[in-house]
CSV table of C-alpha atoms and ligand atoms in Angstrom, one decimal:
chain,number,residue,atom,x,y,z
M,17,MET,CA,87.6,114.8,118.7
M,18,THR,CA,88.6,112.0,116.4
M,19,PRO,CA,92.1,112.5,115.1
M,20,LEU,CA,92.6,112.7,111.4
M,21,ALA,CA,93.7,109.3,110.0
M,22,LEU,CA,97.4,109.2,109.8
M,23,LYS,CA,99.2,107.9,106.7
M,24,LYS,CA,100.5,104.4,107.4
M,25,ILE,CA,103.9,103.2,106.3
M,26,LEU,CA,105.3,99.7,106.5
M,27,VAL,CA,109.1,99.5,106.9
M,28,VAL,CA,110.9,96.1,106.3
M,29,ASP,CA,114.5,95.6,107.3
M,30,ASP,CA,116.3,92.8,109.1
M,31,ASP,CA,118.2,95.3,111.3
M,32,ASP,CA,116.2,95.9,114.5
M,33,ASN,CA,118.1,99.1,115.5
M,34,PHE,CA,117.6,100.5,112.1
M,35,LEU,CA,113.9,99.8,112.3
M,36,LYS,CA,113.6,101.5,115.7
M,37,LEU,CA,115.4,104.6,114.5
M,38,ILE,CA,113.4,105.0,111.3
M,39,LYS,CA,110.1,104.4,113.2
M,40,ILE,CA,110.9,107.3,115.5
M,41,ARG,CA,111.9,109.6,112.7
M,42,LEU,CA,108.8,108.9,110.6
M,43,GLU,CA,106.5,109.1,113.6
M,44,LEU,CA,107.9,112.5,114.5
M,45,SER,CA,107.0,113.6,111.0
M,46,GLY,CA,103.4,112.5,111.6
M,47,TYR,CA,103.2,109.1,110.0
M,48,GLU,CA,101.9,105.9,111.6
M,49,VAL,CA,104.7,103.3,111.2
M,50,VAL,CA,104.6,99.5,111.3
M,51,THR,CA,107.9,97.6,111.1
M,52,ALA,CA,108.6,94.1,110.0
M,53,LEU,CA,111.9,92.2,110.5
M,54,ASN,CA,111.4,89.8,107.7
M,55,GLU,CA,109.3,89.2,104.6
M,56,ASP,CA,106.9,86.7,106.2
M,57,GLU,CA,106.0,89.2,108.9
M,58,ALA,CA,105.6,91.9,106.2
M,59,VAL,CA,103.2,89.8,104.1
M,60,ILE,CA,101.1,89.0,107.1
M,61,ARG,CA,100.7,92.6,108.0
M,62,ILE,CA,100.0,93.6,104.4
M,63,LYS,CA,97.2,91.1,104.2
M,64,GLU,CA,95.7,92.3,107.4
M,65,GLU,CA,95.7,96.1,107.1
M,66,THR,CA,96.2,98.7,104.4
M,67,PHE,CA,99.3,100.8,104.1
M,68,ASP,CA,99.8,103.9,102.1
M,69,LEU,CA,103.5,103.2,101.3
M,70,ALA,CA,106.3,100.7,102.1
M,71,VAL,CA,110.0,101.2,102.6
M,72,ILE,CA,111.9,97.9,102.0
M,73,ASP,CA,115.5,97.1,102.3
M,74,LEU,CA,116.8,95.4,99.2
M,75,ARG,CA,118.8,92.8,101.2
M,76,LEU,CA,116.5,90.7,103.4
M,77,VAL,CA,117.0,87.3,105.0
M,78,HIS,CA,115.2,84.8,102.8
M,79,GLN,CA,114.0,86.7,99.8
M,80,ASP,CA,115.4,89.9,98.3
M,81,GLY,CA,113.5,93.2,98.6
M,82,ILE,CA,112.5,93.1,95.0
M,83,SER,CA,110.5,89.8,95.2
M,84,LEU,CA,108.9,91.1,98.4
M,85,MET,CA,107.9,94.2,96.5
M,86,GLU,CA,106.4,92.1,93.7
M,87,GLU,CA,104.5,90.1,96.3
M,88,ILE,CA,103.2,93.3,97.9
M,89,HIS,CA,102.2,94.6,94.5
M,90,SER,CA,100.3,91.4,93.8
M,91,ILE,CA,98.2,92.2,96.9
M,92,ASN,CA,98.1,96.0,96.4
M,93,PRO,CA,99.3,97.0,92.9
M,94,TYR,CA,99.1,100.7,93.6
M,95,MET,CA,101.1,100.9,96.7
M,96,PRO,CA,104.2,103.1,96.2
M,97,ILE,CA,107.4,101.3,97.4
M,98,ILE,CA,110.7,102.9,98.2
M,99,ILE,CA,113.7,100.5,98.1
M,100,LEU,CA,116.8,101.0,100.2
M,101,THR,CA,119.9,99.7,98.6
M,102,ALA,CA,123.5,99.2,99.8
M,103,HIS,CA,125.7,101.9,98.4
M,104,GLY,CA,126.8,101.1,94.9
M,105,SER,CA,124.4,98.3,94.0
M,106,ILE,CA,123.2,100.4,91.1
M,107,GLU,CA,122.1,97.3,89.0
M,108,SER,CA,119.6,96.1,91.6
M,109,ALA,CA,118.4,99.6,92.1
M,110,VAL,CA,117.7,99.8,88.3
M,111,GLU,CA,116.0,96.4,88.4
M,112,ALA,CA,113.8,97.6,91.4
M,113,MET,CA,112.7,100.6,89.4
M,114,ARG,CA,112.0,98.5,86.3
M,115,LYS,CA,109.8,96.2,88.4
M,116,GLY,CA,107.7,99.0,89.8
M,117,ALA,CA,109.5,100.6,92.8
M,118,TYR,CA,108.6,104.2,93.2
M,119,THR,CA,112.2,105.2,93.8
M,120,PHE,CA,115.3,103.9,95.6
M,121,LEU,CA,117.6,105.4,98.2
M,122,ASN,CA,121.2,104.5,99.0
M,123,LYS,CA,122.0,103.3,102.5
M,124,PRO,CA,123.1,105.0,104.8
M,125,TYR,CA,120.0,107.0,103.8
M,126,ASP,CA,119.6,110.7,104.3
M,127,PRO,CA,116.5,111.1,106.6
M,128,ASP,CA,115.4,114.4,104.9
M,129,GLU,CA,115.6,112.8,101.5
M,130,LEU,CA,113.6,109.8,102.6
M,131,LEU,CA,110.9,112.1,104.0
M,132,MET,CA,110.8,114.1,100.8
M,133,GLN,CA,110.4,111.0,98.7
M,134,ILE,CA,107.7,109.7,100.9
M,135,GLU,CA,105.8,113.0,100.6
M,136,LYS,CA,106.3,113.0,96.9
M,137,ALA,CA,105.1,109.4,96.5
M,138,MET,CA,102.0,110.2,98.6
M,139,GLU,CA,101.2,113.3,96.6
M,140,ASN,CA,101.6,111.4,93.4
M,141,GLN,CA,99.3,108.7,94.7
M,142,ARG,CA,96.7,111.3,95.7
M,143,LEU,CA,96.8,112.9,92.2
M,144,LEU,CA,96.5,109.5,90.5
M,145,SER,CA,93.5,108.5,92.5
M,146,GLU,CA,92.0,111.9,92.0
M,147,VAL,CA,92.5,111.6,88.2
M,148,LYS,CA,91.0,108.2,88.2
M,149,ARG,CA,88.1,109.5,90.1
M,150,LEU,CA,87.6,112.3,87.6
M,151,GLU,CA,88.1,110.0,84.7
M,152,GLY,CA,85.7,107.5,86.2
M,153,LEU,CA,83.2,110.3,86.8
M,154,LEU,CA,83.3,111.5,83.3
M,155,LYS,CA,83.3,108.1,81.7
M,156,GLU,CA,80.7,106.6,83.9
M,157,LYS,CA,78.0,109.2,83.4
M,158,TYR,CA,78.6,110.8,80.0
M,159,GLU,CA,79.7,109.9,76.6
M,160,PHE,CA,82.7,112.1,77.1
M,161,GLU,CA,85.8,112.2,74.8
M,162,ASN,CA,88.7,111.1,76.9
M,163,ILE,CA,91.1,113.7,78.2
M,164,ILE,CA,94.6,112.3,77.9
M,165,ALA,CA,96.8,113.3,80.8
M,166,ARG,CA,99.8,111.3,81.6
M,167,SER,CA,102.1,114.2,82.4
M,168,GLU,CA,102.3,115.6,85.9
M,169,LYS,CA,101.3,119.0,84.5
M,170,MET,CA,98.1,117.7,82.9
M,171,ARG,CA,97.3,115.6,86.0
M,172,ARG,CA,97.5,118.8,88.1
M,173,VAL,CA,95.1,120.5,85.6
M,174,LEU,CA,92.6,117.6,86.0
M,175,ASP,CA,93.1,117.6,89.7
M,176,LEU,CA,92.3,121.3,89.8
M,177,VAL,CA,89.2,120.7,87.5
M,178,SER,CA,87.9,118.1,89.8
M,179,ARG,CA,88.4,120.3,92.9
M,180,VAL,CA,86.8,123.5,91.4
M,181,ALA,CA,84.1,122.0,89.4
M,182,PRO,CA,81.5,121.6,92.2
M,183,SER,CA,81.6,125.3,93.2
M,184,ASP,CA,80.0,128.1,91.2
M,185,SER,CA,83.2,130.1,90.9
M,186,THR,CA,84.1,131.7,87.6
M,187,VAL,CA,86.8,129.7,85.9
M,188,TYR,CA,89.4,131.3,83.6
M,189,ILE,CA,91.2,129.0,81.2
M,190,PHE,CA,94.3,130.3,79.5
M,191,GLY,CA,97.1,128.8,77.4
M,192,GLU,CA,98.4,128.7,73.8
M,193,SER,CA,96.2,127.9,70.9
M,194,GLY,CA,95.3,124.2,70.6
M,195,THR,CA,96.2,123.2,74.2
M,196,GLY,CA,92.7,121.9,75.0
M,197,LYS,CA,91.0,124.9,76.6
M,198,GLU,CA,87.6,124.0,75.1
M,199,LEU,CA,87.9,120.4,76.3
M,200,ILE,CA,88.7,121.5,79.8
M,201,ALA,CA,85.9,124.0,79.9
M,202,LYS,CA,83.4,121.3,79.0
M,203,ALA,CA,85.1,119.0,81.6
M,204,VAL,CA,84.5,121.6,84.3
M,205,HIS,CA,80.8,121.7,83.4
M,206,LEU,CA,80.5,117.9,83.3
M,207,ALA,CA,82.2,117.5,86.6
M,208,SER,CA,79.9,120.1,88.3
M,209,ASP,CA,76.4,119.7,89.7
M,210,ARG,CA,75.1,121.6,86.7
M,211,ARG,CA,76.0,118.8,84.4
M,212,ASP,CA,72.4,118.0,83.5
M,213,ASN,CA,71.6,121.6,82.8
M,214,PRO,CA,72.4,123.6,79.7
M,215,TYR,CA,76.0,124.1,78.5
M,216,VAL,CA,76.1,127.1,76.2
M,217,THR,CA,79.3,128.1,74.4
M,218,LEU,CA,79.9,131.4,72.6
M,219,ASN,CA,83.1,132.2,70.6
M,220,CYS,CA,83.5,136.0,71.0
M,221,ALA,CA,85.9,136.1,68.1
M,222,ALA,CA,83.6,134.4,65.7
M,223,ILE,CA,80.7,136.8,66.0
M,224,PRO,CA,80.7,140.4,64.6
M,225,GLU,CA,80.9,142.9,67.4
M,226,THR,CA,77.5,144.4,66.5
M,227,LEU,CA,75.8,141.1,67.0
M,228,LEU,CA,77.7,139.9,70.1
M,229,GLU,CA,75.6,141.9,72.6
M,230,SER,CA,72.3,140.6,71.3
M,231,GLU,CA,73.7,137.1,71.1
M,232,LEU,CA,74.7,137.3,74.8
M,233,PHE,CA,71.8,139.2,76.2
M,234,GLY,CA,69.1,138.8,73.6
M,235,HIS,CA,66.8,141.5,72.2
M,236,GLU,CA,63.2,142.6,72.0
M,237,ARG,CA,61.4,142.6,68.7
M,238,GLY,CA,62.2,145.8,66.9
M,239,ALA,CA,65.2,146.6,69.1
M,240,PHE,CA,67.2,147.2,65.9
M,241,THR,CA,66.5,147.1,62.2
M,242,ASP,CA,66.9,143.4,61.7
M,243,ALA,CA,65.3,142.4,64.9
M,244,LYS,CA,62.1,140.9,63.5
M,245,LYS,CA,61.5,138.6,66.4
M,246,SER,CA,62.6,138.8,70.0
M,247,TYR,CA,65.5,136.6,71.0
M,248,ALA,CA,66.4,135.2,74.4
M,249,GLY,CA,70.2,135.3,74.1
M,250,MET,CA,72.8,132.9,75.4
M,251,PHE,CA,72.7,134.0,79.1
M,252,ALA,CA,69.0,133.2,79.3
M,253,GLN,CA,69.5,129.9,77.5
M,254,ALA,CA,72.3,129.0,79.9
M,255,ASN,CA,70.1,129.6,83.0
M,256,THR,CA,70.8,127.0,85.7
M,257,GLY,CA,73.7,125.8,83.7
M,258,THR,CA,77.1,127.0,82.4
M,259,ILE,CA,78.1,129.5,79.8
M,260,PHE,CA,81.5,129.2,78.1
M,261,LEU,CA,82.8,132.5,76.7
M,262,ASP,CA,85.6,131.5,74.4
M,263,GLU,CA,88.2,134.0,73.2
M,264,ILE,CA,87.1,136.5,75.8
M,265,GLY,CA,90.0,138.8,74.8
M,266,ASP,CA,88.2,139.6,71.6
M,267,MET,CA,85.2,141.3,73.3
M,268,SER,CA,84.9,145.0,72.9
M,269,LEU,CA,85.1,147.4,75.8
M,270,SER,CA,81.4,148.2,75.7
M,271,THR,CA,80.3,144.5,75.8
M,272,GLN,CA,82.9,144.0,78.6
M,273,ALA,CA,81.0,146.6,80.6
M,274,LYS,CA,77.7,144.7,80.2
M,275,LEU,CA,79.3,141.4,81.0
M,276,LEU,CA,80.7,142.9,84.2
M,277,ARG,CA,77.3,144.0,85.2
M,278,VAL,CA,75.9,140.5,84.7
M,279,LEU,CA,78.7,139.0,86.8
M,280,GLN,CA,78.1,141.6,89.6
M,281,GLU,CA,74.3,141.7,89.6
M,282,LYS,CA,73.4,138.3,88.2
M,283,GLN,CA,70.9,140.1,85.9
M,284,PHE,CA,70.8,141.8,82.6
M,285,LYS,CA,68.5,143.6,80.2
M,286,PRO,CA,67.9,142.4,76.7
M,287,LEU,CA,68.5,145.0,74.0
M,288,GLY,CA,65.4,147.3,73.6
M,289,SER,CA,64.0,146.1,76.9
M,290,GLY,CA,63.7,147.9,80.2
M,291,LYS,CA,63.0,144.7,82.2
M,292,PRO,CA,66.0,143.1,83.9
M,293,ILE,CA,66.2,139.3,83.7
M,294,GLU,CA,67.7,137.4,86.6
M,295,VAL,CA,69.9,134.4,85.8
M,296,ASP,CA,71.8,131.7,87.6
M,297,VAL,CA,74.7,130.9,85.3
M,298,ARG,CA,78.2,129.7,86.0
M,299,VAL,CA,80.7,131.5,83.7
M,300,ILE,CA,83.8,129.9,82.2
M,301,THR,CA,86.0,132.0,80.0
M,302,ALA,CA,89.0,131.1,77.9
M,303,THR,CA,91.7,133.0,76.0
M,304,ASN,CA,95.0,132.5,74.3
M,305,LYS,CA,95.8,136.2,74.6
M,306,ASP,CA,97.8,137.8,77.4
M,307,LEU,CA,94.8,139.5,79.1
M,308,GLU,CA,97.1,141.1,81.8
M,309,ALA,CA,99.0,142.9,79.0
M,310,MET,CA,95.7,143.9,77.5
M,311,VAL,CA,94.7,145.3,80.9
M,312,GLY,CA,97.9,147.3,80.9
M,313,ALA,CA,97.2,148.6,77.4
M,314,GLY,CA,93.7,149.6,78.3
M,315,THR,CA,92.0,147.2,75.9
M,316,PHE,CA,90.6,145.0,78.6
M,317,ARG,CA,88.8,146.2,81.7
M,318,GLU,CA,90.8,145.6,84.8
M,319,ASP,CA,87.7,145.1,87.0
M,320,LEU,CA,86.3,142.5,84.6
M,321,PHE,CA,89.7,140.8,84.5
M,322,TYR,CA,89.6,140.3,88.3
M,323,ARG,CA,85.9,139.1,88.1
M,324,ILE,CA,86.6,136.4,85.6
M,325,HIS,CA,90.0,135.5,87.0
M,326,VAL,CA,88.7,133.9,90.2
M,327,ILE,CA,90.0,130.4,89.4
M,328,PRO,CA,92.7,130.5,86.7
M,329,ILE,CA,93.6,127.2,85.0
M,330,GLU,CA,96.7,127.3,82.8
M,331,LEU,CA,97.0,124.7,80.1
M,332,PRO,CA,100.7,124.0,79.5
M,333,PRO,CA,102.0,123.9,75.9
M,334,LEU,CA,102.5,120.4,74.5
M,335,ARG,CA,106.3,120.9,74.3
M,336,GLU,CA,106.4,121.2,78.1
M,337,ARG,CA,104.7,117.8,78.5
M,338,LYS,CA,106.1,115.6,75.9
M,339,GLU,CA,105.1,112.5,78.0
M,340,ASP,CA,101.6,113.1,76.7
M,341,VAL,CA,102.6,112.8,73.1
M,342,PRO,CA,102.6,109.0,72.7
M,343,LEU,CA,99.2,108.5,74.4
M,344,LEU,CA,97.7,111.4,72.5
M,345,ALA,CA,99.0,110.1,69.3
M,346,GLU,CA,97.6,106.6,70.0
M,347,HIS,CA,94.3,108.1,71.1
M,348,PHE,CA,93.9,110.1,67.9
M,349,LEU,CA,95.2,107.2,65.8
M,350,LYS,CA,92.4,105.0,67.1
M,351,GLU,CA,89.8,107.7,66.7
M,352,MET,CA,90.8,108.5,63.1
M,353,SER,CA,91.2,105.0,61.9
M,354,GLN,CA,87.8,104.1,63.2
M,355,ARG,CA,86.3,107.2,61.6
M,356,MET,CA,88.1,106.5,58.3
M,357,LYS,CA,87.4,102.8,58.6
M,358,LYS,CA,91.0,101.8,58.2
M,359,ASP,CA,92.6,99.1,60.3
M,360,ILE,CA,95.7,100.8,61.4
M,361,LYS,CA,97.8,99.1,64.1
M,362,GLY,CA,100.1,101.9,65.2
M,363,LEU,CA,103.1,104.1,64.5
M,364,SER,CA,106.5,102.8,63.7
M,365,SER,CA,109.1,103.6,66.3
M,366,ALA,CA,110.8,106.1,64.0
M,367,ALA,CA,107.5,107.8,63.4
M,368,MET,CA,107.0,108.1,67.2
M,369,GLN,CA,110.5,109.4,67.6
M,370,LYS,CA,109.7,112.1,65.0
M,371,LEU,CA,106.6,113.1,67.0
M,372,MET,CA,108.7,113.2,70.2
M,373,LEU,CA,111.3,115.5,68.6
M,374,HIS,CA,108.8,117.9,67.1
M,375,ALA,CA,108.3,121.2,69.0
M,376,TRP,CA,104.5,121.3,68.4
M,377,PRO,CA,103.9,125.1,68.0
M,378,GLY,CA,100.2,124.3,67.3
M,379,ASN,CA,100.0,122.0,70.4
M,380,VAL,CA,97.5,119.2,70.7
M,381,ARG,CA,95.5,120.4,67.7
M,382,GLU,CA,98.6,120.2,65.5
M,383,LEU,CA,99.3,116.7,66.7
M,384,LYS,CA,95.7,115.7,66.0
M,385,ASN,CA,95.9,117.1,62.5
M,386,THR,CA,99.2,115.4,61.9
M,387,ILE,CA,97.8,112.0,62.8
M,388,GLU,CA,94.6,112.6,60.8
M,389,GLN,CA,96.6,113.4,57.7
M,390,ALA,CA,98.9,110.3,58.2
M,391,VAL,CA,95.9,108.0,58.7
M,392,ALA,CA,94.3,109.5,55.6
M,393,ILE,CA,97.3,109.0,53.3
M,394,THR,CA,98.9,105.8,54.6
M,395,ARG,CA,98.6,102.6,52.5
M,396,HIS,CA,100.0,100.4,55.3
M,397,ASP,CA,98.7,99.3,58.6
M,398,VAL,CA,101.7,100.9,60.4
M,399,ILE,CA,102.3,104.7,60.1
M,400,SER,CA,105.9,105.2,58.9
M,401,GLU,CA,108.0,108.3,59.6
M,402,GLU,CA,108.0,109.4,56.0
M,403,ILE,CA,104.4,110.4,56.0
M,404,ILE,CA,104.5,112.1,59.4
M,405,LEU,CA,105.1,115.9,59.5
M,406,PRO,CA,106.4,117.8,56.6
M,407,THR,CA,110.2,117.4,56.2
M,408,LYS,CA,110.7,121.1,56.3
M,409,ASP,CA,109.8,121.0,60.0
M,410,LEU,CA,112.2,118.2,60.8
M,411,PRO,CA,115.3,117.6,58.6
M,412,PRO,CA,115.5,113.8,58.3
M,413,GLU,CA,119.2,113.8,59.3
M,414,LEU,CA,118.2,115.0,62.7
M,415,LEU,CA,116.5,111.7,63.2
M,416,THR,CA,119.5,109.6,62.1
M,417,PRO,CA,122.3,108.7,64.6
M,418,TYR,CA,125.5,110.5,63.6
M,419,LYS,CA,127.2,107.2,62.7
M,420,LYS,CA,124.5,106.2,60.3
M,421,ALA,CA,124.3,109.7,58.8
M,422,VAL,CA,128.0,109.6,58.0
M,423,GLU,CA,127.6,106.1,56.5
M,424,ASP,CA,124.7,107.2,54.4
M,425,PHE,CA,126.6,110.1,53.1
M,426,LYS,CA,129.7,108.0,52.2
M,427,ARG,CA,127.5,105.5,50.3
M,428,GLY,CA,125.7,108.3,48.5
M,429,TYR,CA,129.0,109.8,47.5
M,430,LEU,CA,130.4,106.5,46.1
M,431,VAL,CA,127.2,105.9,44.2
M,432,ARG,CA,127.4,109.4,42.6
M,433,LEU,CA,131.1,108.8,41.8
M,434,LEU,CA,130.3,105.5,40.1
M,435,GLU,CA,127.3,106.9,38.3
M,436,PHE,CA,129.6,109.6,36.9
M,437,THR,CA,132.3,107.2,35.9
M,438,LYS,CA,129.8,104.6,34.6
M,439,GLY,CA,131.1,102.0,37.0
M,440,ASN,CA,134.8,102.6,36.3
M,441,VAL,CA,136.4,102.1,39.7
M,442,GLY,CA,139.8,103.3,38.5
M,443,LYS,CA,138.4,106.6,37.4
M,444,ALA,CA,136.4,106.9,40.6
M,445,ALA,CA,139.5,106.4,42.6
M,446,GLU,CA,141.3,109.1,40.6
M,447,LEU,CA,138.5,111.6,41.2
M,448,ALA,CA,138.3,110.8,44.8
M,449,GLN,CA,142.1,111.0,45.2
M,450,LYS,CA,142.2,107.5,46.6
M,451,TYR,CA,144.2,104.4,45.8
M,452,ARG,CA,142.5,102.1,43.4
M,453,ALA,CA,142.7,99.2,45.9
M,454,ASP,CA,141.1,101.4,48.6
M,455,MET,CA,138.3,102.3,46.3
M,456,TYR,CA,137.6,98.7,45.6
M,457,ASN,CA,137.5,98.0,49.3
M,458,LEU,CA,135.1,100.9,50.0
M,459,VAL,CA,132.8,99.9,47.2
M,460,LYS,CA,132.7,96.4,48.5
M,461,LYS,CA,132.2,97.5,52.1
M,462,HIS,CA,129.2,99.6,51.1
M,463,ASN,CA,127.7,96.7,49.2
M,464,ILE,CA,127.9,98.5,45.9
M,465,ASN,CA,128.2,96.6,42.6
M,466,PRO,CA,130.1,98.7,40.0
M,467,GLU,CA,128.5,96.6,37.3
M,468,ASP,CA,125.2,98.2,38.1
M,469,PHE,CA,126.5,101.5,36.8
M,470,LYS,CA,128.0,100.2,33.5
M,471,ASP,CA,124.9,100.3,31.4
M,472,ILE,CA,123.2,103.1,33.1
M,473,ASP,CA,122.6,105.1,29.9
M,474,LYS,CA,121.3,102.1,28.0
M,475,GLN,CA,119.0,101.2,30.9
M,476,LYS,CA,117.3,104.6,30.8
Y,519,ATP,N1,94.4,116.2,76.7
Y,519,ATP,C1,93.7,116.0,75.6
Y,519,ATP,N2,93.2,114.8,75.3
Y,519,ATP,C2,92.5,114.5,74.2
Y,519,ATP,N3,92.3,115.4,73.2
Y,519,ATP,C3,92.8,116.7,73.4
Y,519,ATP,C4,93.5,117.0,74.6
Y,519,ATP,N4,93.8,118.3,74.5
Y,519,ATP,C5,93.3,118.8,73.4
Y,519,ATP,N5,92.7,117.8,72.7
Y,519,ATP,C6,92.0,117.9,71.4
Y,519,ATP,O1,92.8,118.9,70.6
Y,519,ATP,C7,92.0,119.8,69.9
Y,519,ATP,C8,92.3,121.2,70.3
Y,519,ATP,O2,91.8,121.4,71.6
Y,519,ATP,P1,90.9,122.7,71.9
Y,519,ATP,O3,90.0,123.0,70.8
Y,519,ATP,O4,90.3,122.4,73.3
Y,519,ATP,O5,92.1,123.8,72.1
Y,519,ATP,P2,92.0,125.3,72.5
Y,519,ATP,O6,93.0,125.5,73.6
Y,519,ATP,O7,90.6,125.7,72.7
Y,519,ATP,O8,92.6,126.0,71.2
Y,519,ATP,P3,92.3,127.5,70.6
Y,519,ATP,O9,93.0,128.5,71.6
Y,519,ATP,O10,93.0,127.5,69.3
Y,519,ATP,O11,90.8,127.7,70.5
Y,519,ATP,C9,90.6,119.3,70.1
Y,519,ATP,O12,90.2,118.5,69.1
Y,519,ATP,C10,90.7,118.6,71.4
Y,519,ATP,O13,89.7,117.6,71.5
Y,520,MG,MG1,89.4,127.1,71.6
């Protein structure tokens, strides 16, 4: 039996005893370990073999650990590197992180902590390559709208998609409105072996209940008053491919019963027909309703729930993955400015901050609409914060640092005082219960010219 390939770790430190100890510990945990006493040795090994991760002491003989890290990254940019630092050298630790270290640990290190970080780094690496594989797959073969997934949560979703896509299992996608359920449903189909076969979608909420059954299963001519022709129905159209039943929570109990039968027996009868039709269809469903609660309330069949719930994929709300906001915003900005033929370069940093602070109750769809509106109305090539999101959602003072908000208030107050006194600083001082000299100083400090207020009535 060939043993499974072990994950290989390179450890670089100039302390031989330390190396021996760490080698034993990591090997006991199931890793293959190569040690190097100095940077030259390390670089030679790196060029000869591939490692999954490196642990490097910050203080080495010739170079420091950070330049060694940079050298390694010039050979293998994706290798996660953990830096060990002497206790208290926080500045170098920060520098190491900035230059691309996965994380740092203080020496003397805690072996459990090191192991945990190694596992985390490896898992992270695995997800990254999985996401790249999936993205590559989608991009390579299809004109597929990009799925933005920077956050750990979304990466896990994509990871799950790539793992479950090849099987024929029923997928159940749930999450708040606007989180991307339709996008993910399509991604499952495109990442499956059925990708070249039909993809049929049906929104159960958009079709009147009386028509839903015939939409799904078709009907014979004359099956009901309006049935002038026979109709194959969505399940038949989706044969060999995938059917996506969106808003499944809106399906009536009687249609649910029929759907259950299709899932169990892989066949159905069109309305008005006695002949069952056999189909090979993969079913994906989605809902933003709490189906479990509906099962409890008796409005959704429990047996159907378990049938469709085989592989649940939860789409997290945008407020729980704010890291995705900047990429999504840029993605939509590019898309919209192309569509509207406007040459828009980006968002101002205040605008981006506003996006980051917003709670996004409408999730990605709300973000998309927000960017679309901004692109439509802007007259500049950079989107400014004034035109992003209605102010009722986000009081502007929330975006202003405390100090600046106070300064803005003081200046506004002085301006109103001087407007009222028509630029008379003495009177303004009296109203504000300040000494006249202090009032002059304040006015000067805020760059206000009392002369500007003298002729205010005449100017109007
Ligand atoms: N990760 C993402 N990357 C790029 N675009 C996204 C992403 N998530 C959602 N979108 C876009 O946001 C919009 C809303 O997504 P979608 O229609 O899939 O949401 P939904 O969960 O089905 O919402 P609802 O429950 O209201 O039907 C779509 O235009 C979709 O393309
Ligand atoms: Mg939807």
